[in-house]
Amino acid sequence: MPPFFCIFAKLKVIAMNKRFYSIVLLVAVLFLALSCSHEKKAKYVFYFIGDGMGFSHISLTEGYLATKEGKIGNSPLCFTQFPVMGMATSFSANRYITCSSAAGTALATGSKTNNGMLGVTPDSSDLVSIAYKIHDAGFPVGITTSVTIDHATPASFYANSSARSDYYSIAKQLPESGFEFFGGGGFYGAKDKREAEKSLYDIASEAGYEFAYGTDEYLAKKSDSKKMILFQKGEKKNSDLPYVAERVEGDLTLPQVVESAVDFLNNEDGFFLMVEGGKIDWAAHSNDLSGTIFEMLDFDQAIAVAYEFYRQHPDETLIVVTADHETGGVTLGREKGYVYDLGVVKTPGETAVAAGSDVSNYMSGISADSLSKVARIGWTTTSHTGGAVPVFAIGAGSGLFAGRQDNTDIPKKICKAMGVEF
């Protein structure tokens, strides 16, 4: 029982006379108000969104870790050990099952919209994301992802579009935000035919953004830059960050992007950083068992970077971890026998299953489905499902995120934890 209620119960017993009950109640309320007034606001805020990550994805990954340790059970991830846990409903304004842009809009703006729309209401009126509200309140802002920076989830935090597929127009809005840091695979919109109008890179450069390709360039340029965009380098520019199983030395990783963002944004006044683990969704769309597990582990490693920062600033840091929707309908168990075997999933480089099989030609991906069959792991769809998604939190204001909530509640609670007007 919380201290306040313990004290109140004792006072109530003492105050048997009704004449004194109102006085006791007043004292209790004043005590509660005084306690709340001393609660520190969140100054450093991390908002992690695992694209496509449902409760079963978490159990799958923890089951894999336990199997590797030679035991039956689940070995916890970093973020599943956070003290606050809840769930969030994820339906959109016009569908029981949301798409990424509608879910991203809800998580960024606190408002529902139709599938296929981004940062706007169903009637196409512009919405304002909390990233802008937090930025206006004086906090530097970072938006990062493991896919392209103009994809649905990251774009929901800085852009408005009636069509999520309008990548060039969406990407053009990035430099208009004025946010201090962006990081990810690149501009998918650079492949748009309208790139002939004007280079997205020129538009961003003219707005004062410095481009760094890879962490070495970031380290060399950071001291002279006020606004930074960190992208994949070389021939992989304008593509998502490689799947864990396909990485080669020198590839940019999501944990590295988060490390760079924290390094760039960190100051005594605080910051807000959104991080999307976008490749979880892509692997699950392909029903790629090993890819889903490895992308989940990579996402957890990115969260571990934030957790290390939290350990240095425990009274002023808030970390929230959630998802936009669940993808793939993965089940731990496929047939009778009460068993699954994740021991058949090898570490990256050892598995014969290629990550990122073509979603549009899923049924030809025999090798991917064969691994799931051997492991006795089931999938119900190559699309999204309508299930609720997990919410985990730790730090200042984390208690706000416990229990049942809608995805539109999460950005409102982040603003409340930071003391920013929603």
Tab-separated table of C-alpha atoms in Angstrom:
chain	number	residue	atom	x	y	z
A	1	MET	CA	0.000	0.000	0.000
A	2	PRO	CA	1.400	3.468	-0.915
A	3	PRO	CA	2.583	5.594	2.054
A	4	PHE	CA	-0.182	8.154	1.529
A	5	PHE	CA	-2.959	5.584	1.860
A	6	CYS	CA	-1.305	4.044	4.924
A	7	ILE	CA	-1.213	7.417	6.653
A	8	PHE	CA	-4.759	8.202	5.575
A	9	ALA	CA	-6.049	4.866	6.934
A	10	LYS	CA	-4.431	5.499	10.312
A	11	LEU	CA	-5.821	9.034	10.509
A	12	LYS	CA	-9.284	7.777	9.625
A	13	VAL	CA	-9.207	5.285	12.475
A	14	ILE	CA	-8.186	8.025	14.881
A	15	ALA	CA	-10.832	10.390	13.589
A	16	MET	CA	-13.859	8.380	14.708
A	17	ASN	CA	-15.826	11.518	15.312
A	18	LYS	CA	-17.427	12.719	12.053
A	19	ARG	CA	-16.756	16.279	13.100
A	20	PHE	CA	-13.019	15.729	12.621
A	21	TYR	CA	-13.248	13.596	9.497
A	22	SER	CA	-13.298	16.568	7.134
A	23	ILE	CA	-10.201	17.964	8.823
A	24	VAL	CA	-8.423	14.633	8.460
A	25	LEU	CA	-9.391	14.461	4.788
A	26	LEU	CA	-8.093	17.989	4.198
A	27	VAL	CA	-4.769	17.152	5.858
A	28	ALA	CA	-4.453	14.004	3.749
A	29	VAL	CA	-5.163	15.864	0.519
A	30	LEU	CA	-2.622	18.549	1.391
A	31	PHE	CA	-0.062	15.836	2.168
A	32	LEU	CA	-0.676	14.228	-1.219
A	33	ALA	CA	-0.413	17.557	-3.028
A	34	LEU	CA	2.826	18.362	-1.237
A	35	SER	CA	4.266	14.960	-2.156
A	36	CYS	CA	3.318	15.362	-5.816
A	37	SER	CA	4.776	18.855	-5.995
A	38	HIS	CA	8.196	17.469	-5.105
A	39	GLU	CA	8.151	14.863	-7.881
A	40	LYS	CA	10.852	15.679	-10.410
A	41	LYS	CA	9.897	16.242	-14.019
A	42	ALA	CA	11.476	14.197	-16.779
A	43	LYS	CA	14.278	16.200	-18.380
A	44	TYR	CA	15.849	13.535	-20.593
A	45	VAL	CA	13.219	11.513	-22.454
A	46	PHE	CA	13.675	8.452	-24.669
A	47	TYR	CA	10.671	7.268	-26.674
A	48	PHE	CA	11.339	3.825	-28.184
A	49	ILE	CA	8.902	2.384	-30.729
A	50	GLY	CA	9.417	-1.211	-31.826
A	51	ASP	CA	7.647	-1.295	-35.184
A	52	GLY	CA	5.557	-4.462	-35.344
A	53	MET	CA	6.592	-5.596	-31.849
A	54	GLY	CA	3.878	-7.477	-29.995
A	55	PHE	CA	3.923	-9.353	-26.706
A	56	SER	CA	4.701	-12.590	-28.553
A	57	HIS	CA	7.752	-11.063	-30.231
A	58	ILE	CA	9.105	-10.349	-26.772
A	59	SER	CA	8.385	-13.881	-25.529
A	60	LEU	CA	9.910	-15.311	-28.704
A	61	THR	CA	13.142	-13.386	-28.191
A	62	GLU	CA	13.365	-14.168	-24.501
A	63	GLY	CA	12.696	-17.820	-25.268
A	64	TYR	CA	15.539	-17.785	-27.773
A	65	LEU	CA	17.919	-16.343	-25.165
A	66	ALA	CA	16.872	-18.974	-22.630
A	67	THR	CA	17.388	-21.739	-25.182
A	68	LYS	CA	20.892	-20.468	-25.897
A	69	GLU	CA	21.559	-20.659	-22.161
A	70	GLY	CA	20.386	-24.271	-22.138
A	71	LYS	CA	17.296	-23.742	-19.999
A	72	ILE	CA	13.532	-23.859	-20.292
A	73	GLY	CA	11.941	-20.482	-19.737
A	74	ASN	CA	12.581	-16.879	-20.658
A	75	SER	CA	15.723	-14.798	-20.214
A	76	PRO	CA	14.728	-11.144	-19.847
A	77	LEU	CA	15.629	-8.371	-22.217
A	78	CYS	CA	16.883	-5.049	-20.893
A	79	PHE	CA	13.576	-3.235	-21.268
A	80	THR	CA	11.351	-6.054	-19.980
A	81	GLN	CA	12.988	-5.550	-16.593
A	82	PHE	CA	11.708	-1.987	-16.343
A	83	PRO	CA	9.478	-1.619	-13.260
A	84	VAL	CA	6.418	-0.217	-15.044
A	85	MET	CA	4.412	-2.250	-17.530
A	86	GLY	CA	1.192	-1.593	-19.382
A	87	MET	CA	-0.628	-2.245	-22.633
A	88	ALA	CA	-1.973	0.003	-25.370
A	89	THR	CA	-4.756	-0.487	-27.886
A	90	SER	CA	-3.716	0.276	-31.452
A	91	PHE	CA	-6.794	0.575	-33.733
A	92	SER	CA	-6.911	3.456	-36.213
A	93	ALA	CA	-9.758	5.871	-36.947
A	94	ASN	CA	-11.178	3.691	-39.731
A	95	ARG	CA	-9.797	0.184	-39.166
A	96	TYR	CA	-9.607	-2.328	-36.327
A	97	ILE	CA	-6.116	-3.125	-37.607
A	98	THR	CA	-3.907	-0.078	-37.991
A	99	CYS	CA	-1.234	0.659	-40.544
A	100	SER	CA	2.114	2.128	-39.516
A	101	SER	CA	1.331	5.713	-40.503
A	102	ALA	CA	-1.955	5.842	-38.591
A	103	ALA	CA	-0.308	4.259	-35.551
A	104	GLY	CA	2.697	6.549	-35.835
A	105	THR	CA	0.360	9.530	-35.983
A	106	ALA	CA	-1.388	8.375	-32.807
A	107	LEU	CA	1.915	7.864	-30.984
A	108	ALA	CA	3.274	11.215	-32.168
A	109	THR	CA	0.251	13.498	-31.962
A	110	GLY	CA	-2.210	11.871	-29.576
A	111	SER	CA	-4.895	11.760	-32.303
A	112	LYS	CA	-6.338	8.975	-34.442
A	113	THR	CA	-6.316	9.082	-38.214
A	114	ASN	CA	-7.209	6.801	-41.112
A	115	ASN	CA	-4.908	4.130	-42.437
A	116	GLY	CA	-2.607	5.509	-45.093
A	117	MET	CA	-2.570	9.029	-43.649
A	118	LEU	CA	0.282	10.614	-41.713
A	119	GLY	CA	0.242	13.528	-39.259
A	120	VAL	CA	-3.223	14.656	-40.343
A	121	THR	CA	-6.803	14.100	-39.217
A	122	PRO	CA	-9.160	11.947	-41.305
A	123	ASP	CA	-10.312	15.147	-43.043
A	124	SER	CA	-6.659	16.024	-43.854
A	125	SER	CA	-6.233	18.829	-41.308
A	126	ASP	CA	-2.660	19.063	-40.025
A	127	LEU	CA	-1.849	17.700	-36.570
A	128	VAL	CA	1.073	18.776	-34.376
A	129	SER	CA	3.384	16.125	-32.959
A	130	ILE	CA	4.718	16.279	-29.434
A	131	ALA	CA	8.204	16.657	-30.899
A	132	TYR	CA	7.247	20.197	-31.960
A	133	LYS	CA	5.626	20.967	-28.604
A	134	ILE	CA	8.669	19.702	-26.728
A	135	HIS	CA	10.984	21.615	-29.067
A	136	ASP	CA	8.999	24.815	-28.542
A	137	ALA	CA	9.402	24.285	-24.803
A	138	GLY	CA	13.182	24.561	-25.250
A	139	PHE	CA	14.288	20.945	-25.490
A	140	PRO	CA	16.524	19.770	-28.359
A	141	VAL	CA	14.907	16.945	-30.334
A	142	GLY	CA	16.224	13.869	-32.107
A	143	ILE	CA	14.344	11.523	-34.469
A	144	THR	CA	16.017	8.210	-35.334
A	145	THR	CA	15.199	4.879	-36.956
A	146	SER	CA	16.695	1.726	-38.429
A	147	VAL	CA	14.831	2.310	-41.694
A	148	THR	CA	14.667	5.439	-43.868
A	149	ILE	CA	14.025	8.693	-42.033
A	150	ASP	CA	10.971	9.500	-44.196
A	151	HIS	CA	9.240	6.226	-43.346
A	152	ALA	CA	5.907	6.227	-41.503
A	153	THR	CA	6.921	6.214	-37.846
A	154	PRO	CA	9.756	8.777	-37.851
A	155	ALA	CA	7.896	10.969	-40.357
A	156	SER	CA	4.884	11.103	-38.035
A	157	PHE	CA	6.967	13.211	-35.671
A	158	TYR	CA	7.852	15.958	-38.169
A	159	ALA	CA	5.582	15.768	-41.252
A	160	ASN	CA	1.979	16.045	-42.408
A	161	SER	CA	0.660	14.185	-45.449
A	162	SER	CA	-2.627	12.722	-46.588
A	163	ALA	CA	-0.600	9.958	-48.267
A	164	ARG	CA	2.161	8.192	-46.359
A	165	SER	CA	3.658	7.070	-49.676
A	166	ASP	CA	4.400	10.645	-50.733
A	167	TYR	CA	7.991	10.236	-49.586
A	168	TYR	CA	9.538	13.179	-51.397
A	169	SER	CA	7.041	15.704	-50.005
A	170	ILE	CA	7.381	14.152	-46.557
A	171	ALA	CA	11.185	14.305	-46.644
A	172	LYS	CA	11.082	17.960	-47.711
A	173	GLN	CA	9.396	18.760	-44.387
A	174	LEU	CA	12.258	17.326	-42.322
A	175	PRO	CA	14.529	20.398	-42.432
A	176	GLU	CA	11.543	22.673	-41.786
A	177	SER	CA	11.203	21.101	-38.324
A	178	GLY	CA	14.460	22.570	-37.080
A	179	PHE	CA	15.014	19.499	-34.899
A	180	GLU	CA	18.645	19.121	-33.937
A	181	PHE	CA	19.346	15.482	-34.834
A	182	PHE	CA	18.104	12.934	-37.352
A	183	GLY	CA	19.576	9.492	-37.872
A	184	GLY	CA	18.789	6.414	-39.946
A	185	GLY	CA	19.206	4.806	-43.330
A	186	GLY	CA	18.665	7.852	-45.522
A	187	PHE	CA	15.957	9.432	-47.678
A	188	TYR	CA	13.752	6.925	-49.458
A	189	GLY	CA	12.214	9.993	-51.063
A	190	ALA	CA	15.497	10.626	-52.865
A	191	LYS	CA	14.483	7.810	-55.206
A	192	ASP	CA	11.260	9.639	-56.055
A	193	LYS	CA	11.000	10.947	-59.631
A	194	ARG	CA	10.462	14.435	-58.213
A	195	GLU	CA	14.031	14.402	-56.940
A	196	ALA	CA	14.669	16.230	-60.203
A	197	GLU	CA	12.918	19.244	-58.679
A	198	LYS	CA	15.561	19.751	-56.033
A	199	SER	CA	17.834	17.447	-54.091
A	200	LEU	CA	16.619	16.609	-50.606
A	201	TYR	CA	20.231	16.897	-49.517
A	202	ASP	CA	20.500	20.433	-50.871
A	203	ILE	CA	17.248	21.410	-49.163
A	204	ALA	CA	18.489	20.109	-45.803
A	205	SER	CA	21.956	21.620	-46.221
A	206	GLU	CA	20.494	25.026	-47.003
A	207	ALA	CA	18.492	24.753	-43.765
A	208	GLY	CA	21.726	24.363	-41.798
A	209	TYR	CA	21.978	20.599	-41.482
A	210	GLU	CA	25.363	18.898	-41.605
A	211	PHE	CA	25.396	15.409	-43.110
A	212	ALA	CA	27.573	12.657	-41.649
A	213	TYR	CA	27.808	9.237	-43.268
A	214	GLY	CA	28.785	6.729	-40.616
A	215	THR	CA	30.033	7.255	-37.079
A	216	ASP	CA	33.568	8.253	-38.084
A	217	GLU	CA	32.264	11.227	-40.044
A	218	TYR	CA	29.889	12.077	-37.216
A	219	LEU	CA	32.748	12.264	-34.718
A	220	ALA	CA	34.768	14.432	-37.086
A	221	LYS	CA	31.934	16.891	-37.748
A	222	LYS	CA	29.929	17.046	-34.522
A	223	SER	CA	31.841	19.869	-32.812
A	224	ASP	CA	31.197	22.290	-35.683
A	225	SER	CA	27.543	21.366	-36.220
A	226	LYS	CA	24.386	22.731	-34.650
A	227	LYS	CA	22.068	20.400	-36.579
A	228	MET	CA	23.103	16.932	-37.688
A	229	ILE	CA	21.800	14.202	-39.992
A	230	LEU	CA	23.547	10.837	-39.592
A	231	PHE	CA	22.974	8.412	-42.463
A	232	GLN	CA	24.267	5.149	-43.835
A	233	LYS	CA	27.350	5.617	-45.962
A	234	GLY	CA	28.604	4.711	-49.408
A	235	GLU	CA	26.485	2.693	-51.790
A	236	LYS	CA	23.989	1.965	-49.020
A	237	LYS	CA	23.011	5.622	-48.734
A	238	ASN	CA	19.226	6.123	-49.018
A	239	SER	CA	18.495	2.608	-47.842
A	240	ASP	CA	17.452	1.203	-44.478
A	241	LEU	CA	20.137	0.045	-42.057
A	242	PRO	CA	21.133	-3.560	-42.897
A	243	TYR	CA	19.465	-6.443	-41.112
A	244	VAL	CA	21.620	-7.777	-38.292
A	245	ALA	CA	22.204	-11.002	-40.238
A	246	GLU	CA	23.415	-9.057	-43.281
A	247	ARG	CA	25.737	-6.540	-41.636
A	248	VAL	CA	29.316	-6.155	-42.639
A	249	GLU	CA	32.044	-4.241	-40.876
A	250	GLY	CA	31.487	-0.512	-41.056
A	251	ASP	CA	27.702	-0.637	-41.419
A	252	LEU	CA	25.783	1.836	-39.301
A	253	THR	CA	23.701	0.210	-36.535
A	254	LEU	CA	20.731	1.421	-34.493
A	255	PRO	CA	22.660	1.314	-31.183
A	256	GLN	CA	25.349	3.485	-32.806
A	257	VAL	CA	22.732	5.951	-34.006
A	258	VAL	CA	21.334	6.205	-30.473
A	259	GLU	CA	24.819	6.672	-28.996
A	260	SER	CA	25.516	9.468	-31.478
A	261	ALA	CA	22.146	11.118	-30.838
A	262	VAL	CA	22.665	11.129	-27.076
A	263	ASP	CA	26.164	12.506	-27.526
A	264	PHE	CA	24.902	15.283	-29.811
A	265	LEU	CA	21.764	16.237	-27.871
A	266	ASN	CA	23.024	15.909	-24.309
A	267	ASN	CA	23.011	19.158	-22.345
A	268	GLU	CA	22.008	20.415	-18.916
A	269	ASP	CA	18.552	21.464	-20.121
A	270	GLY	CA	17.530	17.996	-21.312
A	271	PHE	CA	16.403	16.494	-24.634
A	272	PHE	CA	13.771	14.339	-26.347
A	273	LEU	CA	14.797	11.384	-28.507
A	274	MET	CA	12.476	9.116	-30.507
A	275	VAL	CA	13.964	5.804	-31.647
A	276	GLU	CA	12.220	3.375	-33.990
A	277	GLY	CA	13.250	-0.257	-34.380
A	278	GLY	CA	11.773	-0.454	-37.861
A	279	LYS	CA	13.309	-3.713	-39.065
A	280	ILE	CA	11.376	-5.809	-36.518
A	281	ASP	CA	8.285	-5.107	-38.590
A	282	TRP	CA	9.951	-5.909	-41.902
A	283	ALA	CA	11.291	-9.242	-40.677
A	284	ALA	CA	7.913	-10.186	-39.196
A	285	HIS	CA	6.125	-9.232	-42.438
A	286	SER	CA	8.326	-11.872	-44.065
A	287	ASN	CA	7.566	-14.341	-41.252
A	288	ASP	CA	11.344	-14.504	-40.899
A	289	LEU	CA	11.935	-16.196	-37.560
A	290	SER	CA	15.647	-15.569	-37.157
A	291	GLY	CA	15.416	-12.049	-38.581
A	292	THR	CA	12.652	-11.140	-36.144
A	293	ILE	CA	14.664	-12.390	-33.170
A	294	PHE	CA	17.894	-10.642	-34.184
A	295	GLU	CA	16.135	-7.333	-34.888
A	296	MET	CA	14.452	-7.552	-31.488
A	297	LEU	CA	17.846	-8.084	-29.853
A	298	ASP	CA	19.286	-5.137	-31.779
A	299	PHE	CA	16.392	-2.937	-30.640
A	300	ASP	CA	17.024	-4.036	-27.051
A	301	GLN	CA	20.709	-3.106	-27.392
A	302	ALA	CA	19.672	0.366	-28.523
A	303	ILE	CA	17.469	0.635	-25.440
A	304	ALA	CA	20.425	-0.498	-23.325
A	305	VAL	CA	22.289	2.628	-24.495
A	306	ALA	CA	19.468	4.754	-23.083
A	307	TYR	CA	19.404	2.674	-19.904
A	308	GLU	CA	23.083	3.385	-19.279
A	309	PHE	CA	22.278	7.088	-19.600
A	310	TYR	CA	19.370	6.606	-17.166
A	311	ARG	CA	21.714	5.057	-14.617
A	312	GLN	CA	23.741	8.279	-14.658
A	313	HIS	CA	20.636	10.499	-14.363
A	314	PRO	CA	18.001	8.305	-12.659
A	315	ASP	CA	15.930	11.144	-11.197
A	316	GLU	CA	15.647	13.133	-14.430
A	317	THR	CA	15.421	10.487	-17.164
A	318	LEU	CA	12.314	8.795	-18.563
A	319	ILE	CA	12.452	5.822	-20.935
A	320	VAL	CA	9.229	4.650	-22.581
A	321	VAL	CA	9.183	1.557	-24.789
A	322	THR	CA	6.143	0.610	-26.857
A	323	ALA	CA	5.089	-0.474	-30.363
A	324	ASP	CA	2.889	0.890	-33.125
A	325	HIS	CA	1.177	-2.444	-33.822
A	326	GLU	CA	1.868	-6.186	-33.929
A	327	THR	CA	3.042	-7.827	-37.159
A	328	GLY	CA	2.915	-11.432	-38.284
A	329	GLY	CA	0.798	-13.015	-35.569
A	330	VAL	CA	3.721	-15.080	-34.313
A	331	THR	CA	2.903	-17.933	-31.900
A	332	LEU	CA	5.213	-19.936	-29.669
A	333	GLY	CA	3.839	-23.318	-30.624
A	334	ARG	CA	2.580	-24.631	-33.939
A	335	GLU	CA	1.179	-28.086	-33.344
A	336	LYS	CA	0.292	-30.511	-30.571
A	337	GLY	CA	2.946	-31.492	-28.072
A	338	TYR	CA	3.496	-28.401	-25.900
A	339	VAL	CA	6.931	-27.773	-27.345
A	340	TYR	CA	8.925	-25.430	-29.527
A	341	ASP	CA	12.635	-25.550	-30.297
A	342	LEU	CA	14.473	-22.277	-30.852
A	343	GLY	CA	17.779	-24.122	-30.747
A	344	VAL	CA	17.515	-24.465	-34.532
A	345	VAL	CA	17.902	-20.692	-34.892
A	346	LYS	CA	21.572	-19.970	-35.359
A	347	THR	CA	23.416	-16.751	-34.706
A	348	PRO	CA	23.824	-14.306	-37.629
A	349	GLY	CA	26.220	-15.711	-40.181
A	350	GLU	CA	25.463	-19.317	-39.222
A	351	THR	CA	21.834	-19.488	-40.314
A	352	ALA	CA	20.952	-20.529	-43.833
A	353	VAL	CA	17.832	-18.366	-43.714
A	354	ALA	CA	18.251	-14.974	-45.326
A	355	ALA	CA	16.746	-12.065	-43.460
A	356	GLY	CA	14.429	-9.789	-45.365
A	357	SER	CA	12.742	-12.199	-47.743
A	358	ASP	CA	10.415	-10.566	-50.242
A	359	VAL	CA	7.112	-9.840	-48.502
A	360	SER	CA	5.194	-9.677	-51.783
A	361	ASN	CA	6.321	-13.187	-52.693
A	362	TYR	CA	6.148	-14.750	-49.258
A	363	MET	CA	4.956	-18.210	-50.266
A	364	SER	CA	8.098	-18.707	-52.337
A	365	GLY	CA	10.191	-18.222	-49.195
A	366	ILE	CA	10.262	-21.910	-48.408
A	367	SER	CA	13.466	-21.731	-46.382
A	368	ALA	CA	12.073	-19.150	-43.990
A	369	ASP	CA	8.882	-21.107	-43.368
A	370	SER	CA	10.831	-24.352	-43.071
A	371	LEU	CA	12.828	-22.939	-40.155
A	372	SER	CA	9.613	-21.933	-38.383
A	373	LYS	CA	8.180	-25.394	-38.982
A	374	VAL	CA	11.241	-27.089	-37.511
A	375	ALA	CA	11.171	-24.708	-34.544
A	376	ARG	CA	7.392	-25.244	-34.242
A	377	ILE	CA	6.781	-21.513	-34.370
A	378	GLY	CA	3.582	-20.382	-36.063
A	379	TRP	CA	2.595	-17.276	-38.031
A	380	THR	CA	-0.962	-16.221	-38.801
A	381	THR	CA	-0.396	-13.440	-41.340
A	382	THR	CA	2.173	-11.551	-43.390
A	383	SER	CA	0.450	-8.324	-42.370
A	384	HIS	CA	-0.451	-6.560	-39.122
A	385	THR	CA	-2.804	-7.812	-36.415
A	386	GLY	CA	-5.158	-5.878	-34.163
A	387	GLY	CA	-3.714	-6.999	-30.854
A	388	ALA	CA	-2.778	-4.638	-28.045
A	389	VAL	CA	0.898	-3.729	-27.783
A	390	PRO	CA	3.205	-3.621	-24.755
A	391	VAL	CA	4.283	-0.518	-22.869
A	392	PHE	CA	7.328	-0.490	-20.576
A	393	ALA	CA	8.728	2.486	-18.685
A	394	ILE	CA	11.352	3.483	-16.148
A	395	GLY	CA	12.378	6.755	-14.535
A	396	ALA	CA	10.774	10.114	-13.834
A	397	GLY	CA	7.035	9.993	-14.495
A	398	SER	CA	7.110	6.327	-15.476
A	399	GLY	CA	4.132	5.497	-13.258
A	400	LEU	CA	1.884	7.293	-15.740
A	401	PHE	CA	2.334	4.445	-18.233
A	402	ALA	CA	1.095	1.562	-16.084
A	403	GLY	CA	-2.054	-0.362	-16.942
A	404	ARG	CA	-4.437	-0.167	-19.869
A	405	GLN	CA	-4.294	2.798	-22.223
A	406	ASP	CA	-4.776	3.762	-25.852
A	407	ASN	CA	-1.840	4.606	-28.090
A	408	THR	CA	-3.079	8.216	-28.210
A	409	ASP	CA	-2.584	8.458	-24.432
A	410	ILE	CA	1.161	7.822	-24.576
A	411	PRO	CA	2.319	11.134	-26.126
A	412	LYS	CA	0.034	13.048	-23.785
A	413	LYS	CA	1.603	11.300	-20.800
A	414	ILE	CA	5.109	12.031	-22.072
A	415	CYS	CA	4.274	15.734	-22.215
A	416	LYS	CA	2.812	15.545	-18.720
A	417	ALA	CA	5.947	13.846	-17.393
A	418	MET	CA	8.079	16.604	-18.942
A	419	GLY	CA	5.841	19.437	-17.773
A	420	VAL	CA	5.151	20.417	-21.394
A	421	GLU	CA	1.699	21.676	-22.309
A	422	PHE	CA	-0.025	19.256	-24.667
